[in-house]
Amino acid sequence: MFQKILIANRGEIALRVLRACKELGIQTVVVHSTADSDAMHVRLADESVCIGPPPSRESYLNIHQIVAACEITGADAVHPGYGFLSENAKFADILAAHNITFIGPSGDHIRIMGDKIEAKRTAKRLGIPVVPGSDGAINEDKEAKRVAAEIGYPVIIKASAGGGGRGMKVAHTEADLEVALQTAKSEAGAAFGDDAVYIEKYLQKPRHIEVQVFGDGAGRGVHFGERDCSLQRRHQKVWEEANSPALNAEERSRIGDICARAIADLGYSGAGTIEFLYENGEFYFIEMNTRLQVEHPVTEAITGIDLVHEQIRVASGGGLSVRQEDIKFNGHAIECRINAEDPRTFTPSPGTITHFHTPGGLGIRVDSGVYSGYKIPPYYDSLIGKLIVHGRNRVECMMRLRRALDEFVVDGIKTTLPLFRDLVGNPDIANGDYDIHWLEKYLAKGE
Ligand code: MV4
């Protein structure tokens, strides 16, 4: 087991990882920018190293500073959290070259999944169902027209270096295709320095369902069920739940088993998420994330398994603590992302939190690094906390969520709490009847 882990992140996820380290008796080091000196995780860590000024590029993304902090403190592993360097293959490789363990998959696995064309090719080879479309990159209008005619319109053109919704163009008819292809290519070239694009059938009303997987790096793979992350705005998830209200147990274990087998065959190590669009009873792979995700607590709630403990165990060579048959799904969980934003426009609202009171009681978890009197710096994302509620079934979970939202107090700044208070009273949400466009339509109506 590791002696000392360096946490290369900030905010609620830095605290989340710190808690797991403490439970496992592992010493902790956090690195932070000058804007985060007052952060809770900095206070709670055994050691902290200030690695630079507020801009992420000069601190949380500064590989040399982080490696230096490992050397100075004698950390033997790094947990990257999510965002920042968590899916940076070069970072994983550099740590390996310094004999420091990256708590995550190999640089090569990160690289494969970062290239969305290669990721899709790999998924297909491993028996994962993918969205119909081109087999590789598309360069010529003629090629694009041939593929589009074959799969049928509408089609979507995506950047291979994109992901997470960046660099996509929809073509509804052949007349739209040339412009869509050229725009997609030039935008991809400008944004990512790589203009490779591919084509897929455009699914019009899918849900976003993702499967939590884990590999031990030695040929074993398991799945921890799925999360439904359809409720989003501009590709920012707002509300996530497990299980998906759209799936039955048979569909869950069918797609889960396919994913677990694929992860085993790939020799993948650590936590991963295989993302699907789900429409008319079919799953279509779109991307794989090679990190722990923001919404992992809903999976922890329904499985009772600490996924950060598992990440640390696997990275240290101790293997997974569970076999597939040990993983049972119990009840229902919902996560609300509490952002320091206007609840309607989502404009960031940094500033001082004058009063912070979190709900409690059975089935309630709040992951947050903020406290009364804390000043939210304006340099980073606006997530200030996550409310995760568990119940024996979805109805109980929703009742408990409504009560927890009533108890939650965040004064001094605007937050997304009022949006969630509206959503828990909405009949579509109560019925679990929503797709990836539901929230944006709801917000546009201004209900
Ligand atoms: C799609 C799609 C429809 N059809 N692909 C957006 C994020 C990126 N991970 C993939 N995305 C989409 N890919 C096909 N073939 C619609 C989306 C999409 C979306 C996906 C998941 C969650 C929210 C979304 C919002 C808009 C579009």
Short mmCIF file of C-alpha atoms and ligand atoms in Angstrom, two decimals:
data_model
loop_
_atom_site.label_atom_id
_atom_site.label_comp_id
_atom_site.label_asym_id
_atom_site.label_seq_id
_atom_site.Cartn_x
_atom_site.Cartn_y
_atom_site.Cartn_z
CA MET A 1 0.00 0.00 0.00
CA PHE A 2 1.07 3.59 -0.58
CA GLN A 3 2.68 5.57 2.26
CA LYS A 4 1.76 9.01 0.97
CA ILE A 5 -0.62 10.20 -1.76
CA LEU A 6 -0.43 13.62 -3.41
CA ILE A 7 -3.83 14.98 -4.41
CA ALA A 8 -3.52 17.03 -7.59
CA ASN A 9 -6.90 18.74 -7.46
CA ARG A 10 -9.02 21.19 -5.49
CA GLY A 11 -12.53 21.69 -4.14
CA GLU A 12 -14.94 18.96 -3.15
CA ILE A 13 -13.08 16.20 -5.02
CA ALA A 14 -9.79 16.97 -3.27
CA LEU A 15 -11.62 16.59 0.05
CA ARG A 16 -13.36 13.41 -1.19
CA VAL A 17 -10.01 11.79 -2.04
CA LEU A 18 -8.44 13.04 1.19
CA ARG A 19 -11.17 11.31 3.20
CA ALA A 20 -10.49 8.00 1.47
CA CYS A 21 -6.75 8.33 2.14
CA LYS A 22 -7.36 9.05 5.83
CA GLU A 23 -9.60 5.99 6.14
CA LEU A 24 -6.89 3.84 4.59
CA GLY A 25 -4.21 5.29 6.90
CA ILE A 26 -2.31 6.91 4.04
CA GLN A 27 -0.51 10.24 4.51
CA THR A 28 -1.80 13.09 2.33
CA VAL A 29 -0.21 15.96 0.46
CA VAL A 30 -2.25 18.55 -1.37
CA VAL A 31 -0.98 20.99 -3.95
CA HIS A 32 -2.82 24.27 -4.34
CA SER A 33 -2.71 27.65 -6.03
CA THR A 34 -2.43 30.93 -4.12
CA ALA A 35 -6.21 31.32 -4.61
CA ASP A 36 -6.89 28.16 -2.57
CA SER A 37 -4.84 28.74 0.58
CA ASP A 38 -8.05 28.90 2.65
CA ALA A 39 -9.62 25.78 1.17
CA MET A 40 -10.86 23.08 3.55
CA HIS A 41 -8.80 20.31 1.97
CA VAL A 42 -5.63 22.37 2.46
CA ARG A 43 -6.43 22.68 6.16
CA LEU A 44 -7.17 18.98 6.56
CA ALA A 45 -4.21 17.56 4.61
CA ASP A 46 -1.11 16.36 6.43
CA GLU A 47 1.04 18.54 4.17
CA SER A 48 0.37 21.18 1.53
CA VAL A 49 2.50 22.72 -1.18
CA CYS A 50 1.62 25.98 -2.92
CA ILE A 51 2.50 25.40 -6.57
CA GLY A 52 1.61 28.65 -8.29
CA PRO A 53 -0.72 31.55 -9.03
CA PRO A 54 -4.50 31.22 -9.57
CA PRO A 55 -4.63 30.42 -13.31
CA SER A 56 -4.88 26.62 -13.66
CA ARG A 57 -2.26 26.57 -16.41
CA GLU A 58 0.31 27.84 -13.92
CA SER A 59 -0.76 25.67 -10.97
CA TYR A 60 -3.17 22.71 -11.25
CA LEU A 61 -2.04 21.99 -14.83
CA ASN A 62 1.66 22.55 -14.18
CA ILE A 63 3.13 19.05 -14.46
CA HIS A 64 6.66 20.07 -13.46
CA GLN A 65 5.49 21.76 -10.28
CA ILE A 66 3.42 18.74 -9.30
CA VAL A 67 6.25 16.27 -9.94
CA ALA A 68 8.55 18.55 -7.91
CA ALA A 69 6.01 18.57 -5.06
CA CYS A 70 6.02 14.74 -5.12
CA GLU A 71 9.82 14.66 -4.96
CA ILE A 72 10.00 17.19 -2.12
CA THR A 73 7.34 15.49 0.02
CA GLY A 74 8.19 11.89 -0.90
CA ALA A 75 4.71 11.07 -2.19
CA ASP A 76 4.62 7.67 -3.87
CA ALA A 77 1.34 8.14 -5.75
CA VAL A 78 -0.82 10.91 -7.24
CA HIS A 79 -4.60 11.03 -7.32
CA PRO A 80 -5.67 13.41 -10.10
CA GLY A 81 -9.38 13.71 -9.21
CA TYR A 82 -11.43 14.76 -12.24
CA GLY A 83 -10.73 17.53 -14.77
CA PHE A 84 -7.26 19.16 -14.71
CA LEU A 85 -4.63 16.44 -15.40
CA SER A 86 -6.90 13.44 -14.80
CA GLU A 87 -7.03 12.45 -18.48
CA ASN A 88 -3.61 13.69 -19.49
CA ALA A 89 -1.64 10.71 -20.90
CA LYS A 90 1.64 12.64 -20.80
CA PHE A 91 1.17 13.29 -17.07
CA ALA A 92 0.57 9.57 -16.44
CA ASP A 93 3.70 8.72 -18.44
CA ILE A 94 5.88 11.32 -16.70
CA LEU A 95 4.82 10.11 -13.25
CA ALA A 96 5.59 6.52 -14.28
CA ALA A 97 9.04 7.63 -15.47
CA HIS A 98 9.62 9.11 -11.99
CA ASN A 99 8.47 5.92 -10.26
CA ILE A 100 5.41 7.68 -8.91
CA THR A 101 2.12 5.82 -9.33
CA PHE A 102 -0.63 7.62 -11.24
CA ILE A 103 -3.89 6.51 -9.61
CA GLY A 104 -5.66 5.80 -12.86
CA PRO A 105 -5.20 3.82 -16.07
CA SER A 106 -2.03 3.64 -18.17
CA GLY A 107 -1.02 6.55 -20.38
CA ASP A 108 -1.73 4.33 -23.39
CA HIS A 109 -5.33 3.63 -22.32
CA ILE A 110 -5.88 7.34 -21.67
CA ARG A 111 -4.47 8.11 -25.13
CA ILE A 112 -6.75 5.61 -26.89
CA MET A 113 -9.90 6.96 -25.25
CA GLY A 114 -8.87 10.59 -25.78
CA ASP A 115 -8.91 9.98 -29.53
CA LYS A 116 -12.64 9.53 -30.11
CA ILE A 117 -12.17 7.71 -33.45
CA GLU A 118 -9.72 5.27 -31.86
CA ALA A 119 -12.00 4.91 -28.80
CA LYS A 120 -14.94 3.97 -30.98
CA ARG A 121 -12.88 1.54 -33.04
CA THR A 122 -11.65 -0.07 -29.80
CA ALA A 123 -15.16 -0.26 -28.32
CA LYS A 124 -16.47 -1.92 -31.48
CA ARG A 125 -13.63 -4.47 -31.50
CA LEU A 126 -14.44 -5.30 -27.85
CA GLY A 127 -18.08 -6.04 -28.67
CA ILE A 128 -19.61 -2.82 -27.33
CA PRO A 129 -22.53 -1.56 -29.46
CA VAL A 130 -21.61 1.74 -31.15
CA VAL A 131 -23.56 4.44 -33.01
CA PRO A 132 -23.75 3.57 -36.75
CA GLY A 133 -21.34 5.76 -38.74
CA SER A 134 -17.97 6.07 -40.47
CA ASP A 135 -15.29 3.56 -39.54
CA GLY A 136 -12.62 6.22 -39.23
CA ALA A 137 -11.90 9.81 -40.16
CA ILE A 138 -13.82 11.46 -43.01
CA ASN A 139 -11.93 13.81 -45.32
CA GLU A 140 -13.85 14.20 -48.58
CA ASP A 141 -17.39 15.45 -49.20
CA LYS A 142 -17.95 12.37 -51.39
CA GLU A 143 -17.06 10.02 -48.57
CA ALA A 144 -19.28 11.93 -46.14
CA LYS A 145 -22.23 11.73 -48.56
CA ARG A 146 -21.73 8.00 -49.09
CA VAL A 147 -21.67 7.26 -45.33
CA ALA A 148 -24.62 9.59 -44.63
CA ALA A 149 -26.72 8.04 -47.39
CA GLU A 150 -25.96 4.61 -45.96
CA ILE A 151 -26.89 5.40 -42.33
CA GLY A 152 -29.61 7.92 -43.19
CA TYR A 153 -30.13 11.54 -42.14
CA PRO A 154 -29.88 13.36 -39.79
CA VAL A 155 -26.16 12.78 -39.17
CA ILE A 156 -23.71 14.36 -36.74
CA ILE A 157 -20.09 15.27 -37.46
CA LYS A 158 -17.79 15.08 -34.46
CA ALA A 159 -14.17 16.05 -33.84
CA SER A 160 -11.93 13.09 -32.99
CA ALA A 161 -10.04 15.26 -30.53
CA GLY A 162 -13.31 16.67 -29.11
CA GLY A 163 -15.57 14.93 -26.66
CA GLY A 164 -17.90 16.20 -24.01
CA GLY A 165 -19.92 18.00 -26.68
CA ARG A 166 -17.15 20.18 -28.13
CA GLY A 167 -16.91 20.42 -31.91
CA MET A 168 -20.12 18.80 -33.17
CA LYS A 169 -22.25 19.72 -36.20
CA VAL A 170 -25.59 18.22 -37.24
CA ALA A 171 -26.62 17.84 -40.91
CA HIS A 172 -30.33 17.23 -41.49
CA THR A 173 -30.11 16.69 -45.25
CA GLU A 174 -27.42 16.19 -47.90
CA ALA A 175 -27.68 19.93 -48.66
CA ASP A 176 -26.32 20.69 -45.13
CA LEU A 177 -23.51 18.17 -45.29
CA GLU A 178 -20.69 20.02 -47.09
CA VAL A 179 -20.97 23.09 -44.86
CA ALA A 180 -21.26 20.96 -41.71
CA LEU A 181 -18.16 18.96 -42.68
CA GLN A 182 -16.05 22.00 -43.52
CA THR A 183 -17.16 23.92 -40.41
CA ALA A 184 -16.56 20.93 -38.17
CA LYS A 185 -13.08 20.38 -39.64
CA SER A 186 -11.98 24.00 -39.39
CA GLU A 187 -13.39 24.41 -35.86
CA ALA A 188 -11.69 21.18 -34.77
CA GLY A 189 -8.38 22.30 -36.28
CA ALA A 190 -8.59 25.67 -34.51
CA ALA A 191 -9.75 24.28 -31.14
CA PHE A 192 -7.67 21.11 -30.86
CA GLY A 193 -4.90 21.40 -33.46
CA ASP A 194 -6.31 18.24 -35.03
CA ASP A 195 -8.96 18.50 -37.73
CA ALA A 196 -9.89 14.79 -37.88
CA VAL A 197 -13.68 14.33 -37.81
CA TYR A 198 -16.06 11.37 -38.06
CA ILE A 199 -19.74 10.89 -38.87
CA GLU A 200 -22.52 9.21 -36.93
CA LYS A 201 -26.24 8.76 -37.19
CA TYR A 202 -27.75 11.63 -35.16
CA LEU A 203 -30.03 10.29 -32.42
CA GLN A 204 -32.80 12.79 -31.77
CA LYS A 205 -34.20 11.97 -28.34
CA PRO A 206 -31.74 9.77 -26.50
CA ARG A 207 -30.97 9.49 -22.83
CA HIS A 208 -27.37 9.71 -21.64
CA ILE A 209 -26.60 6.54 -19.72
CA GLU A 210 -23.10 5.69 -18.53
CA VAL A 211 -21.77 2.46 -17.07
CA GLN A 212 -19.28 2.59 -14.18
CA VAL A 213 -16.53 0.05 -14.76
CA PHE A 214 -13.33 -0.98 -13.01
CA GLY A 215 -10.39 -3.02 -14.21
CA ASP A 216 -7.62 -4.49 -12.06
CA GLY A 217 -5.05 -4.17 -14.85
CA ALA A 218 -4.54 -7.93 -14.81
CA GLY A 219 -7.48 -9.08 -16.89
CA ARG A 220 -10.36 -8.73 -14.46
CA GLY A 221 -13.20 -6.30 -15.08
CA VAL A 222 -16.40 -5.48 -13.20
CA HIS A 223 -19.27 -3.05 -13.61
CA PHE A 224 -21.06 -1.07 -10.90
CA GLY A 225 -24.25 -0.47 -12.85
CA GLU A 226 -25.21 2.70 -14.68
CA ARG A 227 -26.02 6.34 -14.06
CA ASP A 228 -28.55 8.39 -15.96
CA CYS A 229 -27.06 11.81 -16.67
CA SER A 230 -29.59 13.08 -19.19
CA LEU A 231 -30.47 16.19 -17.19
CA GLN A 232 -27.85 18.65 -18.42
CA ARG A 233 -27.46 22.11 -19.83
CA ARG A 234 -24.82 22.98 -22.44
CA HIS A 235 -23.08 19.67 -21.74
CA GLN A 236 -22.85 20.43 -18.02
CA LYS A 237 -24.58 17.74 -16.00
CA VAL A 238 -27.01 19.09 -13.44
CA TRP A 239 -28.71 16.03 -11.90
CA GLU A 240 -27.60 12.39 -12.05
CA GLU A 241 -29.25 9.24 -10.79
CA ALA A 242 -28.64 5.55 -10.29
CA ASN A 243 -30.21 3.39 -11.43
CA SER A 244 -31.51 4.91 -14.64
CA PRO A 245 -35.31 5.21 -14.46
CA ALA A 246 -35.32 3.95 -18.07
CA LEU A 247 -33.70 0.54 -17.56
CA ASN A 248 -34.88 -2.75 -16.14
CA ALA A 249 -32.62 -5.25 -14.34
CA GLU A 250 -32.19 -7.36 -17.47
CA GLU A 251 -30.98 -4.42 -19.59
CA ARG A 252 -28.70 -3.31 -16.73
CA SER A 253 -26.93 -6.62 -16.46
CA ARG A 254 -26.78 -7.11 -20.24
CA ILE A 255 -24.98 -3.80 -20.93
CA GLY A 256 -23.01 -4.05 -17.68
CA ASP A 257 -21.67 -7.49 -18.57
CA ILE A 258 -20.66 -6.31 -22.05
CA CYS A 259 -18.74 -3.41 -20.49
CA ALA A 260 -17.09 -5.52 -17.77
CA ARG A 261 -15.92 -8.05 -20.35
CA ALA A 262 -14.54 -5.28 -22.58
CA ILE A 263 -12.60 -3.76 -19.67
CA ALA A 264 -11.16 -7.17 -18.83
CA ASP A 265 -10.13 -7.81 -22.45
CA LEU A 266 -8.56 -4.37 -22.69
CA GLY A 267 -6.45 -5.03 -19.58
CA TYR A 268 -7.71 -1.72 -18.26
CA SER A 269 -6.70 -0.59 -14.78
CA GLY A 270 -8.76 1.53 -12.39
CA ALA A 271 -12.03 3.40 -12.71
CA GLY A 272 -13.66 4.19 -16.03
CA THR A 273 -17.01 5.20 -17.42
CA ILE A 274 -18.41 3.92 -20.68
CA GLU A 275 -20.87 6.47 -22.06
CA PHE A 276 -23.88 5.54 -24.12
CA LEU A 277 -26.79 7.17 -25.80
CA TYR A 278 -29.91 5.08 -25.15
CA GLU A 279 -32.90 5.28 -27.44
CA ASN A 280 -35.77 2.86 -28.18
CA GLY A 281 -34.28 0.15 -25.99
CA GLU A 282 -30.85 0.21 -27.67
CA PHE A 283 -27.44 1.31 -26.34
CA TYR A 284 -24.99 3.19 -28.54
CA PHE A 285 -21.43 3.79 -27.30
CA ILE A 286 -20.21 7.38 -27.72
CA GLU A 287 -17.13 7.84 -25.52
CA MET A 288 -15.20 6.44 -22.58
CA ASN A 289 -13.94 8.54 -19.67
CA THR A 290 -10.76 7.26 -18.04
CA ARG A 291 -11.24 8.94 -14.66
CA LEU A 292 -13.39 9.02 -11.57
CA GLN A 293 -16.43 11.18 -12.31
CA VAL A 294 -18.18 13.96 -10.43
CA GLU A 295 -21.32 11.81 -10.14
CA HIS A 296 -19.59 8.68 -8.73
CA PRO A 297 -21.36 9.06 -5.33
CA VAL A 298 -24.71 7.88 -6.70
CA THR A 299 -23.03 4.61 -7.63
CA GLU A 300 -21.43 4.43 -4.17
CA ALA A 301 -24.85 5.01 -2.60
CA ILE A 302 -26.54 2.11 -4.36
CA THR A 303 -23.60 -0.33 -4.15
CA GLY A 304 -22.21 0.64 -0.73
CA ILE A 305 -18.69 0.50 -2.23
CA ASP A 306 -16.16 3.32 -1.86
CA LEU A 307 -14.87 3.81 -5.41
CA VAL A 308 -11.86 5.88 -4.31
CA HIS A 309 -10.79 3.07 -1.98
CA GLU A 310 -11.03 0.75 -4.98
CA GLN A 311 -8.95 3.11 -7.13
CA ILE A 312 -6.22 3.25 -4.49
CA ARG A 313 -6.28 -0.53 -3.93
CA VAL A 314 -6.03 -1.30 -7.63
CA ALA A 315 -3.28 1.27 -8.25
CA SER A 316 -1.21 -0.14 -5.38
CA GLY A 317 -1.45 -3.65 -6.85
CA GLY A 318 -3.93 -4.97 -4.29
CA GLY A 319 -6.63 -5.75 -6.85
CA LEU A 320 -10.35 -5.15 -6.60
CA SER A 321 -12.02 -5.86 -3.25
CA VAL A 322 -15.10 -7.28 -4.98
CA ARG A 323 -16.08 -9.77 -7.65
CA GLN A 324 -19.04 -9.04 -9.91
CA GLU A 325 -21.33 -11.32 -7.89
CA ASP A 326 -20.54 -9.33 -4.72
CA ILE A 327 -21.85 -6.10 -6.26
CA LYS A 328 -25.53 -5.66 -5.37
CA PHE A 329 -27.73 -2.73 -6.30
CA ASN A 330 -29.72 -1.38 -3.40
CA GLY A 331 -32.39 1.29 -3.81
CA HIS A 332 -32.07 4.55 -5.69
CA ALA A 333 -29.80 7.60 -5.48
CA ILE A 334 -29.92 11.12 -6.94
CA GLU A 335 -27.18 13.75 -7.03
CA CYS A 336 -27.82 17.47 -7.42
CA ARG A 337 -24.85 19.61 -8.39
CA ILE A 338 -24.87 22.77 -6.28
CA ASN A 339 -23.17 25.45 -8.37
CA ALA A 340 -22.38 29.04 -7.43
CA GLU A 341 -24.49 30.23 -10.36
CA ASP A 342 -27.73 31.98 -11.12
CA PRO A 343 -30.33 29.15 -11.13
CA ARG A 344 -31.87 30.30 -14.44
CA THR A 345 -29.04 31.81 -16.48
CA PHE A 346 -26.21 29.77 -14.94
CA THR A 347 -24.05 32.92 -14.81
CA PRO A 348 -21.25 32.29 -12.27
CA SER A 349 -21.78 33.93 -8.87
CA PRO A 350 -18.51 33.83 -6.94
CA GLY A 351 -18.18 35.72 -3.65
CA THR A 352 -18.36 35.09 0.09
CA ILE A 353 -20.70 32.46 1.51
CA THR A 354 -22.08 34.16 4.59
CA HIS A 355 -23.95 31.14 5.87
CA PHE A 356 -23.66 27.47 4.90
CA HIS A 357 -25.92 24.86 6.49
CA THR A 358 -26.17 21.37 5.06
CA PRO A 359 -29.04 18.91 5.45
CA GLY A 360 -28.59 15.64 7.34
CA GLY A 361 -30.37 12.49 8.34
CA LEU A 362 -30.70 9.00 6.89
CA GLY A 363 -29.76 8.71 3.24
CA ILE A 364 -28.19 12.17 2.93
CA ARG A 365 -24.61 12.87 1.83
CA VAL A 366 -23.13 16.28 1.11
CA ASP A 367 -19.71 16.44 -0.57
CA SER A 368 -18.45 20.00 -0.38
CA GLY A 369 -15.28 21.86 0.47
CA VAL A 370 -16.94 25.16 1.39
CA TYR A 371 -17.98 26.58 4.78
CA SER A 372 -19.58 29.70 6.32
CA GLY A 373 -17.29 32.65 5.65
CA TYR A 374 -15.53 30.95 2.70
CA LYS A 375 -14.81 33.18 -0.29
CA ILE A 376 -15.28 31.36 -3.60
CA PRO A 377 -12.45 32.30 -5.95
CA PRO A 378 -13.53 33.31 -9.48
CA TYR A 379 -10.86 31.28 -11.32
CA TYR A 380 -12.27 27.75 -11.35
CA ASP A 381 -15.52 25.91 -12.10
CA SER A 382 -18.57 26.88 -10.07
CA LEU A 383 -19.31 23.52 -8.39
CA ILE A 384 -19.42 24.19 -4.63
CA GLY A 385 -21.00 20.98 -3.49
CA LYS A 386 -23.04 17.92 -4.29
CA LEU A 387 -26.13 16.71 -2.51
CA ILE A 388 -26.53 12.96 -2.83
CA VAL A 389 -29.71 11.34 -1.54
CA HIS A 390 -30.40 7.63 -1.21
CA GLY A 391 -33.72 5.87 -0.67
CA ARG A 392 -35.03 2.29 -0.88
CA ASN A 393 -36.71 3.19 -4.15
CA ARG A 394 -37.04 6.22 -6.40
CA VAL A 395 -40.19 7.52 -4.72
CA GLU A 396 -38.56 7.48 -1.27
CA CYS A 397 -35.42 9.05 -2.72
CA MET A 398 -37.44 11.92 -4.22
CA MET A 399 -39.34 12.51 -0.94
CA ARG A 400 -36.06 12.66 0.94
CA LEU A 401 -34.47 14.91 -1.69
CA ARG A 402 -37.35 17.41 -1.42
CA ARG A 403 -36.88 17.54 2.36
CA ALA A 404 -33.07 17.85 2.08
CA LEU A 405 -33.36 20.72 -0.40
CA ASP A 406 -35.65 22.54 2.03
CA GLU A 407 -32.99 22.25 4.76
CA PHE A 408 -30.06 23.37 2.63
CA VAL A 409 -28.98 26.99 3.26
CA VAL A 410 -26.34 28.79 1.20
CA ASP A 411 -26.42 32.56 1.81
CA GLY A 412 -24.35 35.35 0.27
CA ILE A 413 -24.17 34.02 -3.29
CA LYS A 414 -26.59 32.68 -5.91
CA THR A 415 -26.76 28.90 -6.26
CA THR A 416 -28.60 26.31 -8.34
CA LEU A 417 -30.58 25.14 -5.25
CA PRO A 418 -33.81 26.91 -6.36
CA LEU A 419 -33.68 25.05 -9.69
CA PHE A 420 -33.63 21.71 -7.86
CA ARG A 421 -36.54 22.78 -5.65
CA ASP A 422 -38.49 23.37 -8.87
CA LEU A 423 -37.37 20.11 -10.48
CA VAL A 424 -38.45 17.87 -7.57
CA GLY A 425 -41.99 19.16 -8.03
CA ASN A 426 -42.11 18.53 -11.78
CA PRO A 427 -44.26 15.60 -12.98
CA ASP A 428 -41.83 14.54 -15.76
CA ILE A 429 -39.00 14.40 -13.24
CA ALA A 430 -41.21 12.54 -10.75
CA ASN A 431 -41.92 9.99 -13.49
CA GLY A 432 -38.31 9.78 -14.65
CA ASP A 433 -39.59 10.80 -18.06
CA TYR A 434 -36.84 12.94 -19.60
CA ASP A 435 -34.18 12.85 -22.32
CA ILE A 436 -30.98 14.86 -22.97
CA HIS A 437 -32.96 17.87 -24.24
CA TRP A 438 -35.56 17.98 -21.46
CA LEU A 439 -33.81 20.49 -19.16
CA GLU A 440 -32.93 22.97 -21.88
CA LYS A 441 -36.53 22.95 -23.13
CA TYR A 442 -37.78 23.39 -19.56
CA LEU A 443 -35.46 26.35 -18.96
CA ALA A 444 -36.44 27.92 -22.31
CA LYS A 445 -40.11 27.79 -21.32
CA GLY A 446 -39.24 29.72 -18.15
CA GLU A 447 -41.76 27.71 -16.09
C1 MV4 B 1 -24.59 12.52 -30.05
C2 MV4 B 1 -25.93 12.99 -29.99
C3 MV4 B 1 -26.83 12.47 -30.89
N1 MV4 B 1 -26.44 11.55 -31.78
N2 MV4 B 1 -24.26 11.60 -30.97
C4 MV4 B 1 -22.79 15.43 -26.75
C5 MV4 B 1 -21.70 15.18 -25.79
C6 MV4 B 1 -20.88 14.13 -26.40
N3 MV4 B 1 -20.34 13.29 -25.37
C7 MV4 B 1 -21.77 13.41 -27.32
N4 MV4 B 1 -22.94 14.24 -27.48
C8 MV4 B 1 -23.96 13.88 -28.28
N5 MV4 B 1 -23.66 12.95 -29.21
C9 MV4 B 1 -25.17 11.13 -31.81
N6 MV4 B 1 -24.80 10.23 -32.70
C10 MV4 B 1 -26.26 13.94 -29.03
C11 MV4 B 1 -25.27 14.39 -28.16
C12 MV4 B 1 -25.70 15.33 -27.16
C13 MV4 B 1 -25.71 14.99 -25.81
C14 MV4 B 1 -25.23 13.75 -25.37
C15 MV4 B 1 -25.23 13.44 -24.04
C16 MV4 B 1 -25.70 14.35 -23.09
C17 MV4 B 1 -26.18 15.56 -23.52
C18 MV4 B 1 -26.17 15.90 -24.87
C19 MV4 B 1 -26.66 17.14 -25.28
C20 MV4 B 1 -26.66 17.46 -26.59
C21 MV4 B 1 -26.18 16.56 -27.55
#
